[in-house]
PDB file of C-alpha atoms in Angstrom:
ATOM      1  CA  ILE V  13       0.000   0.000   0.000  1.00 88.00           C
ATOM      2  CA  ASP V  14       1.546   3.211  -1.141  1.00 93.00           C
ATOM      3  CA  TYR V  15       1.525   6.560   0.644  1.00 97.00           C
ATOM      4  CA  GLY V  16      -1.507   8.711  -0.031  1.00 97.00           C
ATOM      5  CA  TYR V  17      -4.044   5.918   0.436  1.00 97.00           C
ATOM      6  CA  ILE V  18      -6.607   4.705   2.947  1.00 97.00           C
ATOM      7  CA  CYS V  19      -6.874   0.991   3.727  1.00 96.00           C
ATOM      8  CA  ASN V  20     -10.024  -0.337   5.375  1.00 95.00           C
ATOM      9  CA  VAL V  21      -9.752  -3.623   7.262  1.00 94.00           C
ATOM     10  CA  LEU V  22     -13.218  -5.007   8.015  1.00 91.00           C
ATOM     11  CA  ALA V  23     -14.205  -8.229   9.735  1.00 88.00           C
ATOM     12  CA  GLY V  24     -16.264  -9.540  12.617  1.00 84.00           C
ATOM     13  CA  SER V  25     -15.273  -9.078  16.255  1.00 81.00           C
ATOM     14  CA  GLY V  26     -12.521 -11.451  17.362  1.00 81.00           C
ATOM     15  CA  SER V  27     -11.489 -12.398  13.824  1.00 86.00           C
ATOM     16  CA  GLY V  28      -7.888 -11.151  14.191  1.00 84.00           C
ATOM     17  CA  LYS V  29      -7.943  -7.683  12.624  1.00 87.00           C
ATOM     18  CA  THR V  30      -5.865  -6.121  15.389  1.00 82.00           C
ATOM     19  CA  SER V  31      -3.496  -9.113  15.502  1.00 84.00           C
ATOM     20  CA  ALA V  32      -2.871  -8.785  11.775  1.00 90.00           C
ATOM     21  CA  ILE V  33      -2.290  -5.034  11.965  1.00 90.00           C
ATOM     22  CA  ASN V  34       0.020  -5.555  14.980  1.00 87.00           C
ATOM     23  CA  GLN V  35       2.221  -7.802  12.839  1.00 90.00           C
ATOM     24  CA  CYS V  36       2.312  -5.103  10.183  1.00 94.00           C
ATOM     25  CA  ALA V  37       3.047  -2.384  12.766  1.00 93.00           C
ATOM     26  CA  ALA V  38       5.988  -4.348  14.190  1.00 92.00           C
ATOM     27  CA  TYR V  39       7.381  -4.763  10.666  1.00 94.00           C
ATOM     28  CA  TRP V  40       6.906  -1.090   9.810  1.00 95.00           C
ATOM     29  CA  MET V  41       8.522   0.046  13.055  1.00 94.00           C
ATOM     30  CA  LYS V  42      11.395  -2.401  13.317  1.00 91.00           C
ATOM     31  CA  ASP V  43      12.255  -3.364   9.733  1.00 93.00           C
ATOM     32  CA  LEU V  44      11.303  -0.139   7.928  1.00 95.00           C
ATOM     33  CA  ASP V  45      12.096   2.225  10.861  1.00 95.00           C
ATOM     34  CA  LEU V  46       8.861   4.180  10.390  1.00 96.00           C
ATOM     35  CA  ASN V  47       6.958   6.159  12.966  1.00 96.00           C
ATOM     36  CA  ILE V  48       3.504   4.725  13.578  1.00 96.00           C
ATOM     37  CA  GLY V  49       0.571   6.653  15.020  1.00 96.00           C
ATOM     38  CA  VAL V  50      -2.219   4.661  16.635  1.00 94.00           C
ATOM     39  CA  LEU V  51      -5.625   5.947  17.601  1.00 93.00           C
ATOM     40  CA  SER V  52      -6.858   3.114  19.814  1.00 89.00           C
ATOM     41  CA  LEU V  53     -10.538   3.344  20.650  1.00 87.00           C
ATOM     42  CA  GLU V  54     -10.864  -0.195  22.036  1.00 83.00           C
ATOM     43  CA  ALA V  55      -7.656  -1.135  23.824  1.00 82.00           C
ATOM     44  CA  GLU V  56      -5.941   1.194  26.275  1.00 85.00           C
ATOM     45  CA  SER V  57      -2.379   2.180  25.382  1.00 83.00           C
ATOM     46  CA  GLY V  58      -0.797  -0.346  27.769  1.00 83.00           C
ATOM     47  CA  GLU V  59      -2.917  -3.170  26.365  1.00 86.00           C
ATOM     48  CA  TRP V  60      -2.155  -2.179  22.765  1.00 84.00           C
ATOM     49  CA  GLY V  61       1.573  -1.987  23.503  1.00 84.00           C
ATOM     50  CA  GLU V  62       1.488  -5.310  25.356  1.00 87.00           C
ATOM     51  CA  ASN V  63      -0.230  -6.986  22.410  1.00 87.00           C
ATOM     52  CA  LEU V  64       2.349  -5.590  20.008  1.00 88.00           C
ATOM     53  CA  LEU V  65       5.213  -6.658  22.275  1.00 88.00           C
ATOM     54  CA  SER V  66       3.643 -10.125  22.636  1.00 89.00           C
ATOM     55  CA  HIS V  67       3.713 -10.540  18.876  1.00 86.00           C
ATOM     56  CA  TYR V  68       7.292  -9.316  18.695  1.00 87.00           C
ATOM     57  CA  LEU V  69       8.423 -11.684  21.453  1.00 88.00           C
ATOM     58  CA  GLY V  70       6.341 -14.589  20.200  1.00 87.00           C
ATOM     59  CA  LYS V  71       4.819 -14.991  23.676  1.00 88.00           C
ATOM     60  CA  LYS V  72       1.293 -13.928  24.625  1.00 89.00           C
ATOM     61  CA  ILE V  73       1.933 -11.883  27.772  1.00 90.00           C
ATOM     62  CA  ALA V  74      -1.802 -11.720  28.598  1.00 86.00           C
ATOM     63  CA  ARG V  75      -1.819 -15.500  29.070  1.00 91.00           C
ATOM     64  CA  ILE V  76       0.476 -15.221  32.077  1.00 90.00           C
ATOM     65  CA  ARG V  77      -2.296 -15.347  34.676  1.00 90.00           C
ATOM     66  CA  ASP V  78      -0.265 -14.935  37.844  1.00 90.00           C
ATOM     67  CA  ARG V  79       0.235 -11.180  38.347  1.00 88.00           C
ATOM     68  CA  ASP V  80       3.645 -11.539  40.018  1.00 91.00           C
ATOM     69  CA  GLU V  81       4.869 -13.879  37.299  1.00 91.00           C
ATOM     70  CA  ARG V  82       3.619 -11.490  34.632  1.00 87.00           C
ATOM     71  CA  MET V  83       5.351  -8.519  36.271  1.00 88.00           C
ATOM     72  CA  LYS V  84       8.535 -10.559  36.576  1.00 91.00           C
ATOM     73  CA  PHE V  85       8.410 -11.432  32.890  1.00 89.00           C
ATOM     74  CA  VAL V  86       7.643  -7.871  31.760  1.00 87.00           C
ATOM     75  CA  GLY V  87      10.557  -6.631  33.901  1.00 89.00           C
ATOM     76  CA  SER V  88      12.928  -9.318  32.645  1.00 91.00           C
ATOM     77  CA  GLU V  89      15.995  -8.428  30.629  1.00 93.00           C
ATOM     78  CA  GLU V  90      14.506 -10.223  27.596  1.00 91.00           C
ATOM     79  CA  ALA V  91      11.271  -8.197  27.685  1.00 90.00           C
ATOM     80  CA  GLU V  92      13.050  -4.920  28.499  1.00 92.00           C
ATOM     81  CA  GLN V  93      15.444  -5.393  25.562  1.00 92.00           C
ATOM     82  CA  ALA V  94      12.595  -6.340  23.204  1.00 91.00           C
ATOM     83  CA  THR V  95      10.598  -3.302  24.345  1.00 90.00           C
ATOM     84  CA  HIS V  96      13.529  -1.023  23.598  1.00 91.00           C
ATOM     85  CA  ASP V  97      14.299  -2.708  20.259  1.00 91.00           C
ATOM     86  CA  LEU V  98      10.711  -2.483  19.054  1.00 90.00           C
ATOM     87  CA  PHE V  99       9.555   0.877  20.362  1.00 92.00           C
ATOM     88  CA  LYS V 100      12.774   2.925  20.375  1.00 94.00           C
ATOM     89  CA  ARG V 101      15.629   3.704  18.033  1.00 93.00           C
ATOM     90  CA  GLU V 102      19.263   3.526  19.123  1.00 91.00           C
ATOM     91  CA  ASP V 103      19.179   7.268  19.862  1.00 94.00           C
ATOM     92  CA  GLY V 104      16.171   6.736  22.183  1.00 92.00           C
ATOM     93  CA  THR V 105      13.536   8.352  19.964  1.00 95.00           C
ATOM     94  CA  SER V 106      10.177   6.660  19.739  1.00 95.00           C
ATOM     95  CA  ARG V 107       8.740   4.755  16.781  1.00 94.00           C
ATOM     96  CA  LEU V 108       5.216   4.482  18.241  1.00 94.00           C
ATOM     97  CA  TYR V 109       2.823   7.274  19.156  1.00 94.00           C
ATOM     98  CA  LEU V 110      -0.346   5.965  20.734  1.00 92.00           C
ATOM     99  CA  LEU V 111      -3.481   7.899  21.551  1.00 89.00           C
ATOM    100  CA  ASP V 112      -6.163   6.127  23.551  1.00 78.00           C
ATOM    101  CA  ASP V 113      -8.192   9.199  24.457  1.00 70.00           C
ATOM    102  CA  ARG V 114     -11.845   8.275  24.679  1.00 65.00           C
ATOM    103  CA  GLY V 115     -12.942  11.735  25.673  1.00 68.00           C
ATOM    104  CA  ASP V 116     -13.938  14.434  23.235  1.00 71.00           C
ATOM    105  CA  TYR V 117     -14.196  12.806  19.795  1.00 76.00           C
ATOM    106  CA  SER V 118     -14.415  16.269  18.176  1.00 80.00           C
ATOM    107  CA  LYS V 119     -10.662  16.650  18.776  1.00 88.00           C
ATOM    108  CA  LEU V 120      -9.587  13.323  17.223  1.00 91.00           C
ATOM    109  CA  GLN V 121      -8.833  14.797  13.811  1.00 94.00           C
ATOM    110  CA  ASP V 122      -6.562  17.439  15.347  1.00 93.00           C
ATOM    111  CA  GLN V 123      -4.801  14.782  17.418  1.00 93.00           C
ATOM    112  CA  VAL V 124      -4.256  12.526  14.388  1.00 95.00           C
ATOM    113  CA  GLU V 125      -2.885  15.467  12.408  1.00 96.00           C
ATOM    114  CA  GLU V 126      -0.542  16.236  15.311  1.00 95.00           C
ATOM    115  CA  MET V 127       0.834  12.672  15.149  1.00 96.00           C
ATOM    116  CA  ILE V 128       1.440  13.122  11.421  1.00 97.00           C
ATOM    117  CA  ILE V 129       2.971  16.595  11.552  1.00 97.00           C
ATOM    118  CA  ALA V 130       4.746  16.790  14.925  1.00 97.00           C
ATOM    119  CA  TYR V 131       5.870  13.162  15.192  1.00 96.00           C
ATOM    120  CA  ASP V 132       6.339  12.328  11.491  1.00 97.00           C
ATOM    121  CA  CYS V 133       3.971   9.352  11.615  1.00 97.00           C
ATOM    122  CA  LYS V 134       3.759   8.009   8.084  1.00 96.00           C
ATOM    123  CA  ILE V 135       1.236   5.322   9.023  1.00 98.00           C
ATOM    124  CA  ILE V 136      -1.870   5.940  11.116  1.00 97.00           C
ATOM    125  CA  ILE V 137      -3.903   3.058  12.522  1.00 96.00           C
ATOM    126  CA  ILE V 138      -7.440   3.797  13.719  1.00 94.00           C
ATOM    127  CA  ASP V 139      -8.621   0.833  15.784  1.00 88.00           C
ATOM    128  CA  VAL V 140     -11.666   0.792  15.526  1.00 86.00           C
ATOM    129  CA  VAL V 141     -13.027   3.515  13.267  1.00 91.00           C
ATOM    130  CA  SER V 142     -16.543   2.137  13.675  1.00 86.00           C
ATOM    131  CA  ASP V 143     -16.494   3.547  17.241  1.00 87.00           C
ATOM    132  CA  ILE V 144     -16.112   7.032  15.755  1.00 87.00           C
ATOM    133  CA  PHE V 145     -19.019   6.450  13.390  1.00 88.00           C
ATOM    134  CA  GLY V 146     -21.422   5.144  16.032  1.00 84.00           C
ATOM    135  CA  GLY V 147     -24.466   7.408  16.189  1.00 85.00           C
ATOM    136  CA  LYS V 148     -23.234   9.583  13.320  1.00 88.00           C
ATOM    137  CA  THR V 149     -25.320  10.523  10.331  1.00 93.00           C
ATOM    138  CA  LEU V 150     -24.235   9.446   6.862  1.00 94.00           C
ATOM    139  CA  GLU V 151     -23.241  13.060   6.184  1.00 95.00           C
ATOM    140  CA  GLU V 152     -20.996  13.113   9.293  1.00 93.00           C
ATOM    141  CA  VAL V 153     -19.344   9.840   8.266  1.00 93.00           C
ATOM    142  CA  ASP V 154     -18.817  11.290   4.789  1.00 95.00           C
ATOM    143  CA  LEU V 155     -17.155  14.379   6.301  1.00 95.00           C
ATOM    144  CA  TRP V 156     -14.770  12.172   8.318  1.00 95.00           C
ATOM    145  CA  MET V 157     -13.830  10.132   5.253  1.00 96.00           C
ATOM    146  CA  SER V 158     -13.347  13.307   3.180  1.00 97.00           C
ATOM    147  CA  TRP V 159     -10.984  14.535   5.900  1.00 97.00           C
ATOM    148  CA  GLU V 160      -9.044  11.230   5.789  1.00 97.00           C
ATOM    149  CA  LYS V 161      -8.792  11.453   1.992  1.00 97.00           C
ATOM    150  CA  ARG V 162      -7.431  14.999   2.220  1.00 97.00           C
ATOM    151  CA  ILE V 163      -4.955  14.123   4.986  1.00 97.00           C
ATOM    152  CA  VAL V 164      -3.370  11.113   3.253  1.00 98.00           C
ATOM    153  CA  LYS V 165      -2.821  13.170   0.091  1.00 98.00           C
ATOM    154  CA  GLN V 166      -1.681  16.336   1.873  1.00 97.00           C
ATOM    155  CA  TYR V 167       0.855  14.599   4.120  1.00 97.00           C
ATOM    156  CA  SER V 168       1.689  11.561   1.977  1.00 97.00           C
ATOM    157  CA  CYS V 169       0.799   9.054   4.663  1.00 98.00           C
ATOM    158  CA  ILE V 170      -1.367   5.940   4.950  1.00 98.00           C
ATOM    159  CA  ILE V 171      -4.415   5.504   7.175  1.00 98.00           C
ATOM    160  CA  PHE V 172      -5.518   2.028   8.188  1.00 97.00           C
ATOM    161  CA  ASN V 173      -9.116   1.983   9.400  1.00 95.00           C
ATOM    162  CA  ILE V 174      -9.910  -1.121  11.424  1.00 93.00           C
ATOM    163  CA  SER V 175     -13.657  -1.716  11.559  1.00 91.00           C
ATOM    164  CA  HIS V 176     -16.168  -4.222  12.834  1.00 84.00           C
ATOM    165  CA  VAL V 177     -18.882  -5.297  10.455  1.00 82.00           C
ATOM    166  CA  ARG V 178     -22.452  -4.921  11.626  1.00 67.00           C
ATOM    167  CA  LYS V 179     -24.866  -7.671  12.404  1.00 58.00           C
ATOM    168  CA  SER V 180     -27.513  -7.897   9.745  1.00 55.00           C
ATOM    169  CA  SER V 181     -30.928  -6.575  10.680  1.00 58.00           C
ATOM    170  CA  SER V 182     -32.637  -9.853   9.813  1.00 56.00           C
ATOM    171  CA  SER V 183     -30.594 -12.202  12.000  1.00 54.00           C
ATOM    172  CA  GLU V 184     -28.247 -12.435  14.915  1.00 56.00           C
ATOM    173  CA  LYS V 185     -25.265 -13.463  12.763  1.00 55.00           C
ATOM    174  CA  SER V 186     -22.724 -10.838  11.791  1.00 50.00           C
ATOM    175  CA  ALA V 187     -22.066 -10.190   8.120  1.00 51.00           C
ATOM    176  CA  SER V 188     -18.719 -11.956   8.445  1.00 47.00           C
ATOM    177  CA  SER V 189     -20.355 -15.228   9.475  1.00 51.00           C
ATOM    178  CA  GLY V 190     -23.206 -15.399   6.998  1.00 44.00           C
TER     179      GLY V 190
END
């Protein structure tokens, strides 16, 4: 996916959208040395970072049930080194800028633009954009998408919108499962 484009990732809840984008984010940060901006509307910043680190380490940290054991692992030399390698450059600057503000949604566009301009984030992940659209009119959704289209062209970046698909009105199954 080239700069200047929007990519929409849609699937049912629990289907692995965030896991897939986490794998991409780790690649973009570590292998391509890009700054990533994340607007996380589901997971808090610590949870999002832990999930990304889990992928990078190949060990699901959330599955360590004992709190003391989990804290010991997260504080281990292995985890500390992996955290630094993934999230920081050798000079100590960050590769990941994460916003998990669930407050005033009217400021989200300004905050995303700040990640792009001030922190040179070339890739923006909005997880999940459907939370922004909840309760919005079609015209309001269209205004948001027009803003995204303008931003990716203006700043030569990529926006990844992660979205849940709705359940159909005629049944209890989501669109992703029939």
